[in-house]
PDB file of C-alpha atoms in Angstrom:
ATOM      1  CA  UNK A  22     -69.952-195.789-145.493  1.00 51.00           C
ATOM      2  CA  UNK A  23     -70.293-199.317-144.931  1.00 49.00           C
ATOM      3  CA  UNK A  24     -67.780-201.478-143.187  1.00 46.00           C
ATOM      4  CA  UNK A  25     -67.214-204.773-144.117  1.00 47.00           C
ATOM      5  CA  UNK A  26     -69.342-206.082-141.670  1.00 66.00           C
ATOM      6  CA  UNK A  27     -71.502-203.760-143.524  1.00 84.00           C
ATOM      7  CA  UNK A  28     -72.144-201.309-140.514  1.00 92.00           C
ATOM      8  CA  UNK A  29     -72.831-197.746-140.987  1.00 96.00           C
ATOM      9  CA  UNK A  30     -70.156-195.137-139.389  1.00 97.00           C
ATOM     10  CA  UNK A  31     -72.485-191.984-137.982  1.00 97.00           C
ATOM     11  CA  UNK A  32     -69.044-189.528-138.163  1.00 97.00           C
ATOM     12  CA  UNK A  33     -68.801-190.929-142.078  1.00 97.00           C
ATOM     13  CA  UNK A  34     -72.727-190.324-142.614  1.00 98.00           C
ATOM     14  CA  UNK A  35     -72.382-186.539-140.962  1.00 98.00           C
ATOM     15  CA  UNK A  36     -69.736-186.052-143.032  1.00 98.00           C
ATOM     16  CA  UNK A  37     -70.822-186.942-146.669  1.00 98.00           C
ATOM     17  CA  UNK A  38     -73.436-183.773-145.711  1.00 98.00           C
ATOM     18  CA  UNK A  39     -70.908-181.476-144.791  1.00 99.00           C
ATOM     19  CA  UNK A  40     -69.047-182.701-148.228  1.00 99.00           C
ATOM     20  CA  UNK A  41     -71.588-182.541-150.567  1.00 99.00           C
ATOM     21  CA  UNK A  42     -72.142-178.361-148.641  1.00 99.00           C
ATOM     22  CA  UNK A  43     -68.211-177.958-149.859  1.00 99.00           C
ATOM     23  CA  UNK A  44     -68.960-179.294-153.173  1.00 99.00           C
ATOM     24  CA  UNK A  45     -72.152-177.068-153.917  1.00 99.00           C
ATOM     25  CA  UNK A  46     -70.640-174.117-152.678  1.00 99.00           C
ATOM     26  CA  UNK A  47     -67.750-174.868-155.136  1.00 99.00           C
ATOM     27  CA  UNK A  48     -69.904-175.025-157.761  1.00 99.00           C
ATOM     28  CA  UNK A  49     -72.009-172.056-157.237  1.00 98.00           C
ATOM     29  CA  UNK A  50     -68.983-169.834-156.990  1.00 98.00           C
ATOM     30  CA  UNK A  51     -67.443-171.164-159.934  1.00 98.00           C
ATOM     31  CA  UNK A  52     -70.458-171.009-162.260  1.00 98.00           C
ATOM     32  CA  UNK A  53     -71.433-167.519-164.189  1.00 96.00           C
ATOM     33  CA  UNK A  54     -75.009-169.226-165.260  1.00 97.00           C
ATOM     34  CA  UNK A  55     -77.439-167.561-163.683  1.00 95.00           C
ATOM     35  CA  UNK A  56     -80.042-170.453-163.826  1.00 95.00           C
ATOM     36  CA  UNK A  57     -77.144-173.346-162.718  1.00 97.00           C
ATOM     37  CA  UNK A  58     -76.265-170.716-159.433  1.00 97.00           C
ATOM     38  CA  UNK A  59     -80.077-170.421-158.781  1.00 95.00           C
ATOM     39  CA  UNK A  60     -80.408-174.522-158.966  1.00 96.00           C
ATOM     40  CA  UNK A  61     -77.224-175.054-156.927  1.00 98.00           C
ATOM     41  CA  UNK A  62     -78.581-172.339-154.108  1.00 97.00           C
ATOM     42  CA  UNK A  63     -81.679-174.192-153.788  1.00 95.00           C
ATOM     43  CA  UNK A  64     -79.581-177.393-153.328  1.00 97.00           C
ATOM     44  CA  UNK A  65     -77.280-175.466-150.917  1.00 98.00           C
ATOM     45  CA  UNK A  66     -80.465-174.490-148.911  1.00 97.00           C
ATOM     46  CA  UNK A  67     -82.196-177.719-148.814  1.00 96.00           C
ATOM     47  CA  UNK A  68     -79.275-179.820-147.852  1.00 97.00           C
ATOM     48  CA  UNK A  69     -78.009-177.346-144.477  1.00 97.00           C
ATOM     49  CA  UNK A  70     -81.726-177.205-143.191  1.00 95.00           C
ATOM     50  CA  UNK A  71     -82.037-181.009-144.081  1.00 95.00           C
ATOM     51  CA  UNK A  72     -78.535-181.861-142.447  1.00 97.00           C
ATOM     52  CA  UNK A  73     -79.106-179.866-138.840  1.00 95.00           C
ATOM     53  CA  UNK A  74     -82.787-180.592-138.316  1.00 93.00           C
ATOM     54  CA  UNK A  75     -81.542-184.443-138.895  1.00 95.00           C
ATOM     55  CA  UNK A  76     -78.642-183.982-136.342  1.00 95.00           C
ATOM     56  CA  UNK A  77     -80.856-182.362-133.829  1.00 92.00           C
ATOM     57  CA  UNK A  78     -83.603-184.930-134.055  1.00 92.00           C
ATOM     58  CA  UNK A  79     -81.424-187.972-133.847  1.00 94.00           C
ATOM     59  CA  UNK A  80     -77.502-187.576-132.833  1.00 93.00           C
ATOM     60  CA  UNK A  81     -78.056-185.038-130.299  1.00 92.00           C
ATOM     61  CA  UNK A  82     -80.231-186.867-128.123  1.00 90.00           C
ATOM     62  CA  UNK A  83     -77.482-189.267-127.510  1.00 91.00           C
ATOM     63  CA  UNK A  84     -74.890-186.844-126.610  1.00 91.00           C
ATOM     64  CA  UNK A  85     -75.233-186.548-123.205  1.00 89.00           C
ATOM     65  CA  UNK A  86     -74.980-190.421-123.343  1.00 90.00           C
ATOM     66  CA  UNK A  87     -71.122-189.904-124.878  1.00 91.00           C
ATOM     67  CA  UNK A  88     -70.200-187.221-122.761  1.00 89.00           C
ATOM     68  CA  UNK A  89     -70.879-184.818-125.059  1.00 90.00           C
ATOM     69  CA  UNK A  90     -73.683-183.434-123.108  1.00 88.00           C
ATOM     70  CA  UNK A  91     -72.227-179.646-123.097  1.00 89.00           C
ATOM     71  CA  UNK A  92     -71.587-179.108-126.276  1.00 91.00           C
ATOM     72  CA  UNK A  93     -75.442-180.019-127.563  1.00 88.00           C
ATOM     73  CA  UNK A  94     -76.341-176.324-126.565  1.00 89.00           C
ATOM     74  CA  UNK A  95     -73.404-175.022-128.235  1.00 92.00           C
ATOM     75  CA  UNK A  96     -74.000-176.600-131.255  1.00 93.00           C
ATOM     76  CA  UNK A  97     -77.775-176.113-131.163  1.00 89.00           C
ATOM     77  CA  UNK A  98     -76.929-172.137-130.533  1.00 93.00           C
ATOM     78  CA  UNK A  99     -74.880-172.442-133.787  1.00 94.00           C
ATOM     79  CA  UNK A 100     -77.472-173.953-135.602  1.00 92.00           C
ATOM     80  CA  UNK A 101     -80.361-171.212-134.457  1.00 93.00           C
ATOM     81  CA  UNK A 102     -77.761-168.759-136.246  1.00 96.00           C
ATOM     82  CA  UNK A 103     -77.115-171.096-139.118  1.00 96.00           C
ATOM     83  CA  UNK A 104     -81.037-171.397-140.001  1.00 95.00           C
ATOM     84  CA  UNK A 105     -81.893-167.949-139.813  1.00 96.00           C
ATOM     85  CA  UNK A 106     -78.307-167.223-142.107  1.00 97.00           C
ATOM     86  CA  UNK A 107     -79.866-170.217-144.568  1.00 96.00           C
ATOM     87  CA  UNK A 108     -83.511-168.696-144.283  1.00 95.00           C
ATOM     88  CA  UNK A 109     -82.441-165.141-145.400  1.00 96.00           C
ATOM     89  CA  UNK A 110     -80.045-167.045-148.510  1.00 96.00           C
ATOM     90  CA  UNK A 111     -83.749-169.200-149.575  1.00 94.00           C
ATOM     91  CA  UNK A 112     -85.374-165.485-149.305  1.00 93.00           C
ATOM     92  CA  UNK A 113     -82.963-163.745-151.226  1.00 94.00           C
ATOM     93  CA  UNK A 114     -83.532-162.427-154.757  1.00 93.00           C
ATOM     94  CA  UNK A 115     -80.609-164.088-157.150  1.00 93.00           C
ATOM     95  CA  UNK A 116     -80.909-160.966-159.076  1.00 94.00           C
ATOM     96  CA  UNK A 117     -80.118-158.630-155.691  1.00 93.00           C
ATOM     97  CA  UNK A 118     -76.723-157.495-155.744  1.00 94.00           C
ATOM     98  CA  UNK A 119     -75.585-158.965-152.747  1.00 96.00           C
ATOM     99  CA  UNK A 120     -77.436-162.567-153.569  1.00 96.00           C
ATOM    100  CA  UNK A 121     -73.296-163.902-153.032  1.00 97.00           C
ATOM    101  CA  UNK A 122     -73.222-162.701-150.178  1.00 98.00           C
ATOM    102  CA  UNK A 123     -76.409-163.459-148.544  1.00 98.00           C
ATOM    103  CA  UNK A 124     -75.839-167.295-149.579  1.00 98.00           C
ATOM    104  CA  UNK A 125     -71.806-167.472-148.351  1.00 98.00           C
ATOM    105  CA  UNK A 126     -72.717-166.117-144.872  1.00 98.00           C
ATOM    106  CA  UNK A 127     -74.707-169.121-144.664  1.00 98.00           C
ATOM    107  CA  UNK A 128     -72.704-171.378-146.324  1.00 99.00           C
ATOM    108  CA  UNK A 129     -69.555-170.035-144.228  1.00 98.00           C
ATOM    109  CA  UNK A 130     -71.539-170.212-141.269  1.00 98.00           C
ATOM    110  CA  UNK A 131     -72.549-174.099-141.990  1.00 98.00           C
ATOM    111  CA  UNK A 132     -69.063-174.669-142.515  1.00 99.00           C
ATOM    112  CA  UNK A 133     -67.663-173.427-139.751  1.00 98.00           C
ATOM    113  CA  UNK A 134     -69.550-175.342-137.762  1.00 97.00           C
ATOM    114  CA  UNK A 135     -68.772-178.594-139.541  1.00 98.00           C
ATOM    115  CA  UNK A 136     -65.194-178.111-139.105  1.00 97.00           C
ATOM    116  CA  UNK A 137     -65.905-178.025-135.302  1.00 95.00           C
ATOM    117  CA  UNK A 138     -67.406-181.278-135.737  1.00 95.00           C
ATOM    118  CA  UNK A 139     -65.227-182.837-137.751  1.00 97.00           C
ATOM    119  CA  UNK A 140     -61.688-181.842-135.585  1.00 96.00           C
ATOM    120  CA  UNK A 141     -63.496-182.527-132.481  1.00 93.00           C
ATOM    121  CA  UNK A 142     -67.112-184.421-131.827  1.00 95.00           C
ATOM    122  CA  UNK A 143     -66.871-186.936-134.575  1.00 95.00           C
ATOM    123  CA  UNK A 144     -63.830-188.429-133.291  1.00 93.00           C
ATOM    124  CA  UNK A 145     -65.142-188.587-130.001  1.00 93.00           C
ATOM    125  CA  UNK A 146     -68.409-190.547-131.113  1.00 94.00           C
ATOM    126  CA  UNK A 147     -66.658-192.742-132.687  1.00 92.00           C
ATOM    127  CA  UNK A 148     -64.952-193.862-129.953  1.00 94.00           C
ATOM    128  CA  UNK A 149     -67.348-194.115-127.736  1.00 94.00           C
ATOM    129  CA  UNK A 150     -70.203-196.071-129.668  1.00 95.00           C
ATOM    130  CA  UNK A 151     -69.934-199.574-129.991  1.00 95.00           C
ATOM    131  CA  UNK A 152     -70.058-200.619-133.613  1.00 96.00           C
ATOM    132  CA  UNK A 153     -73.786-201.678-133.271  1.00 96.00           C
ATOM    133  CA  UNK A 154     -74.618-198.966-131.557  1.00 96.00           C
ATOM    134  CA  UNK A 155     -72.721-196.126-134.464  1.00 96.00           C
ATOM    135  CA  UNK A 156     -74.655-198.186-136.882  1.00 96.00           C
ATOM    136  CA  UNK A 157     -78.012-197.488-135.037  1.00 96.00           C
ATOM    137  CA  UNK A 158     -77.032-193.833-134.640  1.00 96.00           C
ATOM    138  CA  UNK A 159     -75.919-193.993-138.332  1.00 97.00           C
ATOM    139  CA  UNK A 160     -79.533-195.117-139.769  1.00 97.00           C
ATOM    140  CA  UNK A 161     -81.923-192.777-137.090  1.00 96.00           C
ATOM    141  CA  UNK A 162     -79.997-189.990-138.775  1.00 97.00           C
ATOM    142  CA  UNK A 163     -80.459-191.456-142.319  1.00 97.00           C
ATOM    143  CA  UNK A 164     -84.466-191.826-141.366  1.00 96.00           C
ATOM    144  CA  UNK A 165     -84.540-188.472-139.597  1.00 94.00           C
ATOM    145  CA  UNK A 166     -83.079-186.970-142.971  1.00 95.00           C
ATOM    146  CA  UNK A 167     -86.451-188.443-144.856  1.00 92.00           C
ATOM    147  CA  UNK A 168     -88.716-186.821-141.990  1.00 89.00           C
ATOM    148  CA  UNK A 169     -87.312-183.131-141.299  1.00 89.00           C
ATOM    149  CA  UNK A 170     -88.144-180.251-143.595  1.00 89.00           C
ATOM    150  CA  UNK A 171     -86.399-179.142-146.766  1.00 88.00           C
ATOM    151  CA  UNK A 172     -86.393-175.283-146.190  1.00 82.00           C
ATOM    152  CA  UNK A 173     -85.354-173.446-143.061  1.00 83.00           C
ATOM    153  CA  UNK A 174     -88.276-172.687-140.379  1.00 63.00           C
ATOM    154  CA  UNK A 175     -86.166-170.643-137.638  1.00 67.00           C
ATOM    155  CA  UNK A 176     -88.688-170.258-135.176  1.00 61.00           C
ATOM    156  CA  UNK A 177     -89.493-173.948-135.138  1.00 55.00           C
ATOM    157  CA  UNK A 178     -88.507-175.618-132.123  1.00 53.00           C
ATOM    158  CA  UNK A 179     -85.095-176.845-131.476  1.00 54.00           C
ATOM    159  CA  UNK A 180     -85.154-179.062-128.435  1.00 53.00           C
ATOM    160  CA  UNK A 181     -84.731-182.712-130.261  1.00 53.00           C
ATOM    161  CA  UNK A 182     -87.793-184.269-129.349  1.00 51.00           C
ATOM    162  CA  UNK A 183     -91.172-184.692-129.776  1.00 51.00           C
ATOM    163  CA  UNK A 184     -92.270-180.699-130.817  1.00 48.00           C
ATOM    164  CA  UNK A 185     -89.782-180.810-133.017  1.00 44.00           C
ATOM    165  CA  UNK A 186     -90.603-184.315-134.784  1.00 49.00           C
ATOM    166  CA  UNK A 187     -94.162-183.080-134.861  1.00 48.00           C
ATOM    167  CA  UNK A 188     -92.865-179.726-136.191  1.00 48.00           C
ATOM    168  CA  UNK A 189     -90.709-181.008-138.488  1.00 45.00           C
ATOM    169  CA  UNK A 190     -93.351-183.467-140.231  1.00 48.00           C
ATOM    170  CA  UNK A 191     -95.779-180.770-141.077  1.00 46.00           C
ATOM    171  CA  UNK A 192     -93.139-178.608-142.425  1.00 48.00           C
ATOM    172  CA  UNK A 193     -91.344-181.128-144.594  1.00 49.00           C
ATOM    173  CA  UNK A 194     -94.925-181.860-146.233  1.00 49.00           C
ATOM    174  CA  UNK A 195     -95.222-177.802-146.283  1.00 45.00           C
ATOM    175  CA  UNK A 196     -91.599-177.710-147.785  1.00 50.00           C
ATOM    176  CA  UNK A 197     -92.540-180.128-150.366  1.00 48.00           C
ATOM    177  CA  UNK A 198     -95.657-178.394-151.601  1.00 45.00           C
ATOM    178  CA  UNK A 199     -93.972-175.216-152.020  1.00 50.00           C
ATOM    179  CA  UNK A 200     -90.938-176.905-153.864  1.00 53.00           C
ATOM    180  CA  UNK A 201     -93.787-178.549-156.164  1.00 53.00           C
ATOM    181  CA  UNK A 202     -95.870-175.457-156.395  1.00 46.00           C
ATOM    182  CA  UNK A 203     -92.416-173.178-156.657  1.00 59.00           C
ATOM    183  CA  UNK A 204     -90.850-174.864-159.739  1.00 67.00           C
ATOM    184  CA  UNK A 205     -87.419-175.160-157.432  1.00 82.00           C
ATOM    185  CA  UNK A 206     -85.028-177.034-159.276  1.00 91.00           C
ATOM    186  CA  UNK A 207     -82.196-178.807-157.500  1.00 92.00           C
ATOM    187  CA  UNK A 208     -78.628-180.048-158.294  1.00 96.00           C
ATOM    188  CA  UNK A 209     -77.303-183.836-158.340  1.00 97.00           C
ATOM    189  CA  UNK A 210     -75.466-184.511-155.091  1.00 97.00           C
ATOM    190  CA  UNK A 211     -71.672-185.190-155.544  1.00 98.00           C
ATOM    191  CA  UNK A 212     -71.476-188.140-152.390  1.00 98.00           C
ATOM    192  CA  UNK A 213     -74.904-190.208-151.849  1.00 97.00           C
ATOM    193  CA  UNK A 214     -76.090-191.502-148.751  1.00 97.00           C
ATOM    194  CA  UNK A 215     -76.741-195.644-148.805  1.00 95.00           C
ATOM    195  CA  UNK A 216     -80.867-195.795-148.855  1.00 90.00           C
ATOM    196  CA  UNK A 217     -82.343-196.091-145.592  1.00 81.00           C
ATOM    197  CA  UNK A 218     -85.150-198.615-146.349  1.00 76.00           C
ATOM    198  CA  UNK A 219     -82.189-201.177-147.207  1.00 66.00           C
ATOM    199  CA  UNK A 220     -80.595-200.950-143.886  1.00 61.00           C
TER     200      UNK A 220
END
């Protein structure tokens, strides 16, 4: 979201993923197409890899810097669990009879964890970054979206930096050819991030 000095709010940005997470799963349990569920899954799948690669390679470096320092391992723990929960939901057979399953132990997982952000680290972010400075946070998460990978890769590394930049690169261009080569089909997004190359 833009203010009206037409700054970017990081907490607002974060968000809008953990929205458009509720919204798919929404969808997937309401729909009995078999073809719409499979879409939506492959949506659900690409956007919680996307959305904690992107935190881990941009806001979490600056934690430490808010006094937030402590809970980066925590939430990088939770997100180890979350991407081998998402991995097993991307490798699961929509025709296997616990497919619902397999994807809402993900999903619940995700959102659990989003809920911890929301009632607790978002808040403090945002007051503790200067305007300019939530802006800047707002847009390297934006970019980093564009750069991680689009599929889970669990045994990638987590640290933040440079590994997993370098990781992340090859495996979004991996990620991309299989999606290609795959056939994946994905859902529209209910909540759409502003476009990074017109910040």
């Amino acid at each position: 979201m833009a203010t009206t000095s037409n700054k970017l709010d990081v907490a607002h940005e974060i968000k809008l993923d953990h929205d458009n997470v509720r919204d798919l799963w929404s969808r997937f349990q309401a729909s009995s197409d078999k073809n719409e569920r499979a879409v939506l899954a492959n949506t659900l799948v690409r956007e919680m890899a996307v959305h904690g690669d992107a935190e881990e390679v941009s806001i979490y470096n600056d934690y430490s810097n808010l006094g937030l320092g402590g809970e980066v391992e925590h939430n990088k723990e939770e997100h180890a669990e979350i991407k081998k929960l998402v991995d097993r939901a991307d490798s699961a057979s929509i025709n296997h009879s616990e497919y619902d399953a397999v994807v809402g132990k993900a999903v619940n997982a995700f959102l659990t964890h989003a809920g911890e952000e929301e009632n607790d680290q978002l808040n403090k972010i945002r007051t503790k970054l200067s305007p300019e400075d939530n802006h800047k946070l707002a847009v390297q998460f934006l970019k980093a979206r564009k750069m991680v990978p689009t599929r889970p890769h669990p045994a990638a590394p987590q640290t933040g930096g440079a590994a997993q930049k370098a990781a992340g690169a090859f495996g979004s261009l991996h990620d991309k050819v299989v999606e290609k080569v795959g056939g994946r089909d994905f859902a529209p997004l209910k909540y759409q991030h502003p476009h990074v190359n017109s910040l």
